[in-house]
């Protein structure tokens, strides 16, 4: 029983990273209709930035947790203004090529300066112990990640659901043309929303630094699964991406724990789920099919 | 092109025979050199941008350049030639790229011997090319025992290490000294599977047992090993050792999470199948304190190593991994063999190398086995120091035990027919 609870807990922690990344991808796709292939690179920059801040300026984890999302959010806004918005009206292929190219550039910039070796990053002081839940104990840092991510998702949910900004973003995410028809200037929200999505990716990166290998390719490995998560949740669906993120995390953890004789299962399960979901609901679990143009 | 080359090789061989016949006449540099093109070209083919670029990569090229400089300094005007250069290429750890780069090196760049070549699948391809072109190849970076087993050939030598050496050292000594019960976690592809087999055999032979083993997905996109790590202490009987066969970034993930779940405190020690000093540097010794592994060479082992490591550091800004030292040694032994043969004819050089007993920077009690071209030498059981004992950067391990050359490597395999 305690083993099952531990594995479940782990699945949720793994899922928290998927959820954060998928949430950012979902708002960006919703608002800009851009599938941001550079999302993994920003996740990597978040983790690497935290390492550089610590190693070269002595900035601790907690400060990095604020600094990196802000800095990357700003960088995201600059990129959106400088290049991405110029291509949004063209064939989506151009944006795919652009964001994919961005990934390669960002990865290589980090590689050329810091090499491919993983960089050290210790668990932040105060979170090195473990928390006793009675039936089982669990690393304190993982408990923190889970709590923090859930709080963040709830906060984002609240902002989107209860505020005027949220209303505009939701409307523009799900029915951009209609929102424009109501006289709302969707355009002015595009840049900050892109920045926000990137900031979430950066935040996930900082959170990952103490428990995962920090190297230039860490985002590239993860992002493939995250894309599947977004598709399962429903492209552009904010709730769907978070729910699918946690769900896939759980399924992977259970797969690894109980089907460890079949190591390919936990790797492929996400794509099997994706295929099944697409057959059953082509727009994803929580997505709505768009009216044909 | 090929015609001209064969004529050249024939001429060089004939000349070599003549020189040998003269008895101590010695090779001369200059216009009447017995070398093709009056020069020696060494080729360093390895990973220069990917996962293995820190442990070998460009710094292996530096190590080979250091060997050339030392060779010239030692022989001065008597050197077989002063015209020695290095060609280098990035094989990106891909067998097909390694294959075409090796052909290009031998055919168009005039390379006499290829060095390094990490990644077993790529290394085996280069061995095929060497055999076909009848050109020398010193593998350093790859671990597969097939290079001196079923894929061995007359022109390929295997330096540094292999999976048998790693398993025999770490598996045997850890079983004897730390605990009999093991749980093995390996990346589920050729290298990991080979390592798991070698380790299980070594553990069994030392009186231990593998109570559980799991092939983790490779590459592990989630970067998470927690379900395996949680399982380890619950096995019956409880394992005293977790043996991880992961390498590079995956090893980093395993160790970070091993510490997170406090397995050492729960009585499960850590043994690492393959580790380079660069891995310890990136994980920090604190994360690995107490971990045992097999090392082929350690930069701060003795005065000779340390002096060379100081030179290496002044050139590269970092301490050498064992792969760097082995590249130096292989380049040096090749050049010495050409010097002795007075020719760069591959067959003449092979004859010089086979059965040679060597002591140099890297090879201690070294012998270049004639039977299968395995280069045997002393290996070491190393343990990562506790943080408090680390007095200077990069001096991360203490050597627990020297594994004598004769024990460290397997006997020549019956699969190998040179």
XYZ file of C-alpha atoms in Angstrom:
711
model
C 0.000 0.000 0.000
C 2.683 2.477 1.004
C 4.586 1.550 -2.156
C 1.531 2.326 -4.243
C 1.069 5.675 -2.505
C 4.725 6.547 -3.047
C 4.504 5.703 -6.730
C 1.318 7.704 -7.045
C 2.972 10.646 -5.363
C 5.891 10.346 -7.763
C 3.591 10.246 -10.722
C 1.997 13.472 -9.578
C 5.421 15.112 -9.174
C 6.440 14.035 -12.674
C 3.042 15.152 -13.884
C 3.529 18.575 -12.295
C 6.328 19.298 -14.781
C 4.207 18.150 -17.710
C 1.307 20.249 -16.435
C 3.378 23.435 -16.097
C 4.882 23.051 -19.553
C 1.609 22.007 -21.175
C -0.236 24.912 -19.563
C 2.212 27.375 -21.132
C 1.977 25.675 -24.508
C -1.812 25.700 -24.320
C -2.188 29.425 -23.643
C 0.372 30.248 -26.332
C -1.321 28.019 -28.873
C -4.734 29.327 -27.931
C -3.851 32.974 -28.268
C -1.321 32.941 -31.109
C -2.128 29.679 -32.909
C 1.607 29.033 -32.650
C 2.858 25.585 -31.692
C 5.903 26.664 -29.748
C 8.636 24.118 -30.447
C 11.052 26.295 -28.475
C 9.192 25.587 -25.236
C 11.642 22.885 -24.166
C 14.557 25.221 -24.783
C 13.055 27.790 -22.418
C 12.574 25.082 -19.804
C 16.273 24.268 -20.234
C 17.176 27.975 -19.985
C 15.238 28.156 -16.709
C 17.286 25.328 -15.222
C 20.566 26.552 -16.701
C 19.870 30.114 -15.630
C 19.354 28.925 -12.064
C 22.684 27.092 -12.240
C 24.535 30.086 -13.679
C 23.015 32.458 -11.122
C 24.104 30.146 -8.310
C 27.546 29.242 -9.646
C 28.588 32.660 -10.892
C 26.710 35.102 -8.673
C 25.772 33.034 -5.606
C 22.050 33.650 -6.185
C 20.111 30.994 -4.222
C 17.317 28.792 -5.484
C 14.494 30.875 -4.044
C 15.645 34.057 -5.765
C 16.196 32.161 -9.020
C 12.618 30.922 -8.767
C 11.513 34.553 -9.161
C 14.286 35.947 -11.355
C 14.367 33.310 -14.091
C 10.640 33.265 -14.954
C 10.614 37.085 -15.072
C 13.738 37.284 -17.220
C 12.578 34.550 -19.586
C 9.079 36.018 -19.756
C 10.646 39.290 -20.867
C 12.841 37.502 -23.391
C 9.740 35.721 -24.657
C 7.931 39.027 -25.136
C 10.875 40.467 -27.024
C 11.007 37.420 -29.285
C 7.293 37.549 -29.890
C 7.480 41.211 -30.915
C 10.664 40.787 -32.916
C 9.970 37.660 -34.926
C 7.079 35.422 -34.001
C 4.189 37.811 -34.583
C 5.449 38.563 -38.072
C 4.766 34.976 -39.055
C 1.491 34.265 -37.290
C -0.586 35.126 -40.327
C 1.365 32.820 -42.582
C 1.224 29.065 -43.000
C 1.834 27.435 -39.536
C 4.818 25.690 -41.111
C 6.785 28.956 -40.909
C 6.235 29.170 -37.187
C 7.191 25.579 -36.758
C 10.466 26.236 -38.566
C 11.068 29.451 -36.652
C 10.515 28.013 -33.174
C 12.404 24.837 -34.046
C 15.304 26.972 -35.255
C 15.139 28.990 -32.042
C 15.510 25.761 -30.086
C 18.666 24.832 -31.970
C 20.146 28.301 -31.504
C 19.386 28.444 -27.775
C 20.740 24.932 -27.215
C 23.925 25.636 -29.122
C 24.519 28.949 -27.370
C 24.412 27.148 -24.027
C 26.496 24.266 -25.392
C 29.209 26.522 -26.741
C 29.581 28.302 -23.411
C 29.023 25.509 -20.894
C 29.529 22.278 -22.837
C 27.250 19.276 -22.709
C 28.279 18.005 -19.319
C 25.533 18.187 -16.724
C 25.976 21.010 -14.250
C 25.690 20.511 -10.503
C 22.739 21.968 -8.609
C 22.049 20.980 -5.027
C 18.670 20.600 -3.369
C 17.874 23.980 -1.765
C 18.636 24.266 1.933
C 15.592 23.549 4.065
C 14.192 21.024 1.596
C 16.877 18.341 1.831
C 15.002 16.188 4.344
C 11.921 14.096 3.909
C 8.336 14.450 5.043
C 6.721 11.608 7.014
C 3.164 10.899 5.916
C 2.647 8.058 8.355
C 2.303 5.294 5.807
C 5.342 6.448 3.857
C 7.900 9.219 3.785
C 8.737 11.321 0.793
C 11.542 13.740 -0.158
C 10.632 17.222 1.081
C 11.670 18.781 -2.195
C 9.166 16.680 -4.126
C 6.423 17.602 -1.685
C 7.292 21.226 -2.276
C 7.162 20.860 -6.072
C 3.768 19.258 -5.939
C 2.312 21.807 -3.537
C 3.793 24.721 -5.431
C 2.582 23.510 -8.833
C -0.929 22.794 -7.608
C -1.114 26.248 -6.023
C 0.168 27.843 -9.203
C -2.323 25.993 -11.389
C -5.150 26.980 -9.058
C -3.969 30.603 -9.167
C -3.815 30.584 -12.963
C -7.218 28.978 -13.041
C -8.608 31.666 -10.738
C -7.117 34.496 -12.774
C -8.486 33.033 -15.994
C -11.874 32.274 -14.540
C -12.555 35.245 -12.282
C -10.831 38.282 -13.723
C -11.466 40.454 -16.745
C -8.019 39.695 -18.159
C -8.772 36.028 -17.762
C -12.065 36.381 -19.511
C -10.450 38.062 -22.494
C -7.668 35.488 -22.659
C -10.119 32.596 -22.413
C -12.384 34.072 -25.026
C -9.507 34.869 -27.342
C -7.996 31.429 -26.731
C -11.084 29.509 -27.651
C -12.845 31.792 -30.171
C -10.381 34.450 -31.379
C -12.434 35.623 -34.341
C -15.607 35.970 -32.323
C -13.766 37.843 -29.567
C -12.442 40.292 -32.121
C -15.941 40.724 -33.468
C -17.009 41.930 -30.021
C -14.550 44.781 -30.376
C -11.964 43.429 -27.958
C -8.395 44.174 -28.963
C -7.007 40.637 -28.879
C -3.754 41.857 -30.359
C -2.566 43.705 -27.300
C -2.851 40.557 -25.152
C -0.844 38.390 -27.469
C 2.623 39.529 -26.364
C 2.088 39.304 -22.594
C 0.401 35.924 -22.947
C 3.358 34.596 -24.910
C 5.690 35.957 -22.242
C 3.580 34.311 -19.553
C 3.719 30.927 -21.264
C 7.496 31.184 -21.557
C 7.771 32.255 -17.916
C 5.934 29.071 -16.898
C 8.421 26.985 -18.883
C 11.307 28.807 -17.199
C 9.739 28.209 -13.808
C 9.432 24.495 -14.502
C 13.130 24.543 -15.439
C 14.183 26.150 -12.159
C 12.088 23.596 -10.257
C 13.754 20.766 -12.189
C 17.348 21.875 -11.541
C 17.760 20.268 -8.099
C 16.365 16.885 -9.113
C 17.271 16.419 -12.753
C 20.451 16.602 -14.826
C 20.980 20.213 -15.922
C 22.328 20.160 -19.461
C 21.579 21.790 -22.822
C 19.493 18.862 -24.066
C 17.213 18.425 -21.059
C 14.342 20.294 -22.721
C 14.575 18.498 -26.022
C 14.101 15.144 -24.286
C 11.060 16.251 -22.345
C 9.191 18.313 -24.873
C 8.126 15.402 -27.051
C 6.099 13.959 -24.181
C 4.698 17.392 -23.375
C 3.385 17.784 -26.920
C 1.594 14.469 -26.561
C 0.172 15.699 -23.251
C -1.184 18.843 -24.886
C -2.762 16.845 -27.676
C -4.361 14.450 -25.182
C -5.728 17.332 -23.131
C -7.030 19.093 -26.200
C -4.990 21.685 -28.098
C -5.677 25.061 -26.575
C -7.638 23.705 -23.626
C -6.158 25.126 -20.451
C -7.864 22.762 -18.051
C -7.221 19.831 -20.363
C -3.483 20.414 -20.512
C -3.131 20.499 -16.726
C -5.349 17.461 -16.195
C -3.597 15.492 -18.930
C -0.192 16.515 -17.525
C -0.912 15.030 -14.103
C -2.691 12.062 -15.656
C 0.209 11.113 -17.905
C 2.645 11.539 -15.019
C 0.596 9.041 -12.996
C 0.291 6.535 -15.811
C 4.045 6.674 -16.476
C 4.919 6.191 -12.810
C 2.541 3.268 -12.405
C 3.813 1.766 -15.638
C 7.422 1.968 -14.466
C 6.577 0.560 -11.053
C 4.295 -2.311 -12.010
C 5.322 -3.129 -15.554
C 9.069 -2.782 -15.083
C 9.586 -6.053 -16.961
C 8.369 -4.185 -20.021
C 10.473 -1.023 -19.990
C 9.111 0.158 -23.311
C 5.629 0.403 -21.850
C 6.298 3.446 -19.709
C 7.994 5.169 -22.652
C 5.308 4.464 -25.187
C 2.241 4.564 -22.977
C 1.833 8.287 -23.497
C 1.684 7.849 -27.272
C -0.664 4.894 -27.007
C -2.962 7.007 -24.839
C -2.661 9.826 -27.352
C -3.640 7.588 -30.246
C -6.570 6.144 -28.299
C -7.812 9.563 -27.271
C -7.541 10.919 -30.806
C -9.561 8.008 -32.178
C -12.241 8.563 -29.593
C -12.179 12.363 -29.395
C -10.233 13.887 -32.278
C -10.006 17.262 -30.513
C -8.530 15.779 -27.343
C -10.202 15.055 -23.991
C -11.162 18.628 -23.223
C -10.761 20.271 -26.591
C -13.555 21.531 -28.733
C -13.551 20.890 -32.417
C -13.158 24.101 -34.304
C -15.715 24.966 -36.889
C -14.255 24.478 -40.339
C -12.955 27.762 -41.723
C 44.599 6.369 -56.508
C 44.450 2.891 -54.971
C 47.063 1.699 -57.397
C 49.414 4.478 -56.413
C 48.784 3.806 -52.760
C 49.574 0.100 -53.056
C 52.759 0.920 -54.927
C 53.641 3.331 -52.157
C 52.910 0.790 -49.460
C 54.936 -1.852 -51.290
C 57.834 0.531 -51.679
C 57.663 1.489 -48.038
C 57.545 -2.157 -46.947
C 60.485 -3.019 -49.133
C 62.390 -0.078 -47.752
C 61.516 -1.142 -44.216
C 62.884 -4.603 -44.907
C 66.067 -3.096 -46.286
C 66.506 -0.933 -43.213
C 65.839 -3.862 -40.925
C 68.385 -5.862 -42.926
C 71.027 -3.232 -42.405
C 70.849 -4.000 -38.677
C 70.794 -0.897 -36.540
C 71.183 1.417 -39.476
C 68.286 3.316 -38.018
C 65.730 5.387 -39.756
C 66.580 8.783 -41.071
C 64.463 11.802 -41.549
C 64.565 13.875 -44.670
C 64.116 13.157 -48.331
C 64.868 9.449 -48.181
C 62.267 8.792 -45.480
C 60.493 5.466 -45.515
C 57.195 7.090 -44.706
C 54.396 7.576 -47.187
C 54.513 11.237 -48.083
C 57.374 11.665 -45.614
C 54.871 12.333 -42.860
C 52.749 10.746 -40.151
C 49.138 11.742 -39.767
C 47.155 10.735 -36.693
C 43.361 10.882 -36.807
C 41.281 11.591 -33.710
C 37.707 10.541 -34.433
C 35.273 11.134 -31.584
C 32.267 12.975 -30.232
C 32.935 16.701 -30.275
C 29.541 18.107 -29.416
C 27.450 15.405 -27.759
C 27.287 13.367 -24.597
C 30.913 12.196 -24.657
C 32.548 15.430 -25.761
C 33.799 16.355 -22.277
C 35.305 13.012 -21.379
C 37.102 12.764 -24.720
C 36.239 15.273 -27.461
C 38.577 18.101 -28.342
C 40.737 17.537 -25.295
C 41.693 14.120 -26.690
C 43.109 15.997 -29.661
C 45.150 18.085 -27.224
C 46.408 14.919 -25.532
C 47.534 13.513 -28.883
C 49.276 16.794 -29.706
C 51.100 16.541 -26.375
C 52.284 13.045 -27.337
C 53.586 14.329 -30.666
C 55.485 17.131 -28.949
C 57.006 14.694 -26.456
C 57.933 12.255 -29.179
C 59.720 14.963 -31.161
C 61.501 16.230 -28.055
C 62.665 12.734 -27.168
C 64.023 11.734 -30.553
C 65.126 15.118 -31.853
C 67.018 14.764 -35.117
C 66.769 10.984 -34.956
C 62.973 11.073 -35.198
C 61.625 9.109 -38.124
C 60.052 12.353 -39.241
C 59.326 15.759 -37.803
C 56.320 16.101 -40.007
C 53.602 14.728 -37.726
C 50.128 16.171 -37.762
C 46.637 15.504 -36.412
C 43.372 15.284 -38.305
C 40.155 15.326 -36.355
C 36.455 14.782 -37.009
C 33.162 14.580 -35.118
C 31.342 11.249 -35.495
C 28.321 12.457 -33.483
C 28.139 8.992 -31.889
C 26.503 7.716 -35.079
C 27.854 4.496 -36.617
C 27.186 5.608 -40.207
C 28.917 8.954 -39.689
C 31.838 7.182 -37.990
C 32.094 4.845 -40.956
C 32.250 7.579 -43.592
C 34.546 9.811 -41.529
C 36.949 6.899 -40.997
C 37.041 6.172 -44.736
C 37.638 9.824 -45.466
C 40.449 9.963 -42.913
C 42.272 6.925 -44.289
C 41.670 7.633 -47.981
C 41.730 11.369 -48.404
C 43.360 12.838 -45.305
C 46.292 10.422 -45.392
C 45.688 9.283 -41.813
C 47.966 6.442 -40.701
C 46.148 5.584 -37.473
C 42.756 6.501 -36.054
C 42.432 7.023 -32.310
C 39.662 7.272 -29.677
C 36.154 6.580 -31.160
C 33.798 6.367 -28.165
C 30.345 4.730 -28.530
C 30.542 0.986 -29.088
C 28.380 0.856 -32.209
C 30.529 3.511 -33.910
C 33.739 1.868 -32.714
C 32.810 -1.462 -34.317
C 32.179 0.257 -37.656
C 35.591 1.896 -37.578
C 37.170 -1.493 -36.801
C 35.597 -2.808 -40.010
C 36.991 0.104 -41.994
C 40.474 -0.378 -40.491
C 40.407 -4.043 -41.403
C 39.305 -3.339 -44.959
C 41.837 -0.548 -45.540
C 44.614 -2.314 -43.611
C 45.236 0.785 -41.542
C 45.778 1.087 -37.830
C 43.067 1.835 -35.320
C 43.464 2.296 -31.563
C 40.128 2.285 -29.815
C 40.080 4.120 -26.512
C 36.620 5.507 -25.854
C 34.367 2.491 -26.450
C 33.661 -0.273 -23.935
C 32.446 -3.262 -25.934
C 34.477 -6.469 -25.557
C 33.547 -7.380 -29.131
C 36.483 -5.254 -30.323
C 38.776 -7.959 -28.998
C 36.217 -10.729 -29.403
C 34.243 -11.652 -32.455
C 34.971 -8.336 -34.193
C 38.720 -8.300 -33.589
C 41.116 -7.810 -36.476
C 44.815 -7.451 -37.175
C 44.757 -3.654 -37.389
C 42.608 -2.846 -34.364
C 43.934 -2.417 -30.829
C 41.714 -1.866 -27.808
C 43.192 0.431 -25.172
C 41.918 1.855 -21.860
C 38.959 -0.261 -20.694
C 36.037 -2.538 -21.524
C 32.861 -3.859 -19.899
C 34.681 -6.899 -18.495
C 37.242 -4.708 -16.738
C 34.525 -2.472 -15.256
C 32.407 -5.385 -14.018
C 35.342 -7.414 -12.783
C 36.713 -4.522 -10.763
C 33.594 -2.941 -9.306
C 31.424 -6.063 -9.238
C 33.975 -8.344 -7.620
C 35.468 -5.995 -5.073
C 32.168 -4.402 -4.056
C 30.605 -7.822 -3.549
C 33.530 -8.875 -1.375
C 33.775 -5.668 0.616
C 30.380 -3.935 0.664
C 27.592 -6.442 0.257
C 26.543 -9.670 -1.440
C 23.070 -8.649 -2.542
C 22.741 -6.356 -5.540
C 19.985 -4.570 -7.340
C 21.056 -3.636 -10.862
C 19.562 -0.756 -12.799
C 20.675 -0.481 -16.418
C 19.736 1.512 -19.501
C 17.927 -0.889 -21.782
C 20.141 -0.868 -24.894
C 23.277 -2.650 -26.121
C 25.762 -1.054 -23.716
C 23.511 -1.381 -20.659
C 22.530 -4.967 -21.418
C 26.170 -5.933 -21.933
C 27.106 -4.236 -18.655
C 24.289 -5.988 -16.778
C 25.494 -9.399 -18.026
C 29.132 -8.679 -17.193
C 28.244 -7.414 -13.741
C 25.888 -10.289 -12.922
C 28.634 -12.759 -13.879
C 31.263 -10.975 -11.787
C 28.936 -10.687 -8.765
C 28.009 -14.366 -8.981
C 31.649 -15.415 -9.266
C 32.472 -13.397 -6.147
C 29.777 -15.200 -4.138
C 27.107 -12.538 -4.362
C 23.689 -12.527 -5.970
C 21.561 -10.159 -7.994
C 18.250 -9.966 -6.143
C 16.654 -7.710 -8.685
C 17.443 -6.038 -11.987
C 15.553 -3.586 -14.110
C 16.157 -2.198 -17.565
C 15.198 1.446 -17.413
C 13.937 3.033 -20.612
C 16.665 4.522 -22.799
C 16.695 7.351 -23.448
C 14.615 8.049 -20.362
C 12.686 11.105 -21.515
C 11.024 11.751 -18.160
C 14.407 11.819 -16.421
C 12.749 10.086 -13.480
C 14.014 6.924 -11.779
C 11.988 7.156 -8.609
C 9.919 4.011 -9.097
C 13.128 1.947 -9.396
C 14.731 3.700 -6.458
C 11.656 3.221 -4.294
C 11.580 -0.458 -5.192
C 15.199 -1.134 -4.218
C 14.862 -1.173 -0.398
C 11.650 -3.223 -0.560
C 13.199 -6.224 -2.340
C 13.683 -9.448 -0.428
C 16.445 -10.024 0.503
C 17.173 -6.329 0.739
C 20.010 -5.311 -1.591
C 23.081 -3.781 0.039
C 24.251 -2.341 -3.255
C 22.482 -0.500 -6.035
C 24.566 -0.963 -9.171
C 23.733 1.657 -11.778
C 24.922 1.136 -15.346
C 23.633 4.505 -16.528
C 26.105 6.937 -18.068
C 26.366 10.672 -18.624
C 23.246 12.724 -17.930
C 21.247 9.595 -17.047
C 23.792 8.735 -14.370
C 23.421 12.273 -13.034
C 19.654 11.777 -12.772
C 20.003 8.438 -11.000
C 22.486 9.801 -8.462
C 20.516 12.983 -7.754
C 17.407 10.949 -7.082
C 19.324 8.254 -5.150
C 20.320 11.027 -2.758
C 16.850 12.520 -2.720
C 15.339 9.217 -1.606
C 18.139 8.768 0.936
C 18.923 5.209 -0.098
C 22.383 5.286 1.452
C 20.783 6.094 4.798
C 18.402 3.206 4.184
C 21.340 0.835 3.873
C 21.602 0.610 0.081
C 25.092 1.607 -1.093
C 25.827 2.849 -4.591
C 28.162 1.293 -7.165
C 28.549 2.853 -10.586
C 29.305 0.751 -13.654
C 31.094 3.382 -15.684
C 32.135 6.777 -14.457
C 34.567 9.428 -15.620
C 36.154 12.149 -13.508
C 34.077 14.620 -15.539
C 30.892 12.961 -14.236
C 32.042 13.410 -10.640
C 32.835 17.027 -11.390
C 29.362 17.688 -12.756
C 27.580 15.862 -9.931
C 29.902 17.256 -7.239
C 31.749 14.774 -5.006
C 29.244 15.494 -2.217
C 26.484 13.828 -4.225
C 28.614 10.731 -4.822
C 30.606 10.413 -1.590
C 31.329 6.761 -0.811
C 30.494 5.500 -4.318
C 32.858 2.896 -5.734
C 33.735 2.388 -9.381
C 36.535 1.065 -11.563
C 38.958 3.606 -12.984
C 41.445 2.926 -15.751
C 43.762 5.746 -14.630
C 43.623 8.586 -12.116
C 45.325 11.921 -12.614
C 46.447 12.324 -8.991
C 47.535 8.701 -8.477
C 51.261 9.430 -8.404
C 53.847 12.079 -9.226
C 54.151 11.069 -12.888
C 50.407 11.323 -13.466
C 50.184 14.580 -11.602
C 52.940 16.247 -13.610
C 51.268 15.262 -16.847
C 47.867 16.382 -15.532
C 49.370 19.784 -14.663
C 50.635 20.158 -18.226
C 47.284 19.030 -19.561
C 45.487 21.533 -17.383
C 47.688 24.392 -18.524
C 46.726 23.525 -22.125
C 43.031 22.837 -21.636
C 41.980 24.456 -18.365
C 40.723 21.171 -16.980
C 41.998 17.913 -15.484
C 42.292 14.895 -17.765
C 39.900 11.953 -17.787
C 41.375 8.480 -18.226
C 40.358 8.642 -21.872
C 42.609 11.673 -22.402
C 45.588 9.948 -20.816
C 44.952 6.814 -22.862
C 44.834 8.829 -26.085
C 48.217 10.283 -25.196
C 49.617 6.839 -24.531
C 48.197 5.278 -27.700
C 49.584 8.083 -29.858
C 52.965 7.730 -28.175
C 53.106 3.939 -28.544
C 52.131 4.214 -32.192
C 54.847 6.775 -32.900
C 57.429 4.692 -31.032
C 56.433 1.659 -33.067
C 56.840 3.592 -36.328
C 60.204 4.827 -35.070
C 61.290 1.275 -34.281
C 59.987 -0.109 -37.567
C 61.390 2.820 -39.495
C 58.247 2.726 -41.555
C 54.577 3.590 -41.367
C 53.625 0.378 -43.113
C 50.735 -0.956 -41.051
C 51.935 -4.563 -41.000
C 55.415 -3.556 -39.914
C 53.972 -1.382 -37.130
C 51.625 -4.160 -35.969
C 54.642 -6.456 -35.727
C 56.397 -3.925 -33.494
C 53.366 -3.546 -31.243
C 52.313 -7.157 -30.795
C 53.427 -8.642 -27.496
C 55.219 -5.463 -26.469
C 55.483 -4.815 -22.760
C 55.084 -1.165 -21.927
C 55.234 1.170 -18.980
C 54.252 4.713 -19.740
C 52.059 7.474 -18.382
C 48.882 5.473 -18.850
C 49.985 1.858 -19.162
C 51.282 0.447 -15.888
C 52.542 -3.101 -16.263
C 51.050 -2.751 -19.705
C 51.183 -5.366 -22.396
C 49.884 -5.231 -25.928
C 48.527 -8.761 -26.240
C 49.406 -10.420 -29.515
C 46.512 -12.901 -29.344
C 43.625 -10.449 -29.520
C 45.204 -6.939 -29.436
C 43.722 -6.195 -26.022
C 46.050 -3.703 -24.329
C 46.128 -4.839 -20.709
C 47.342 -2.743 -17.800
C 46.717 -2.130 -14.095
C 43.241 -0.865 -13.262
C 42.018 0.695 -10.047
C 39.124 0.404 -7.687
C 38.282 3.984 -6.794
C 36.006 5.536 -4.223
C 34.650 9.080 -4.231
C 35.927 11.004 -1.190
C 33.634 12.618 1.344
C 33.388 16.370 0.702
C 35.502 17.129 3.788
C 38.482 15.272 2.303
C 38.382 17.054 -1.041
C 41.254 19.513 -0.707
C 41.502 20.756 -4.285
C 39.240 20.896 -7.320
C 39.140 17.626 -9.329
C 40.909 15.577 -6.632
C 37.755 13.661 -5.916
C 38.695 10.025 -5.415
C 40.952 7.780 -3.438
C 42.284 4.595 -4.941
C 41.235 1.679 -2.734
C 43.052 -1.008 -4.613
C 45.175 -1.617 -7.680
C 43.826 -4.446 -9.795
C 46.854 -6.098 -11.438
C 46.941 -6.073 -15.231
C 46.747 -9.855 -15.430
C 43.500 -9.888 -13.414
C 41.870 -6.737 -14.675
C 41.118 -7.989 -18.177
C 39.637 -11.207 -19.463
C 41.755 -13.887 -21.094
C 41.913 -13.735 -24.889
C 38.578 -14.788 -26.302
C 38.251 -17.865 -28.468
C 35.982 -15.781 -30.717
C 38.926 -13.708 -31.850
C 40.847 -14.956 -34.850
C 43.354 -12.387 -36.003
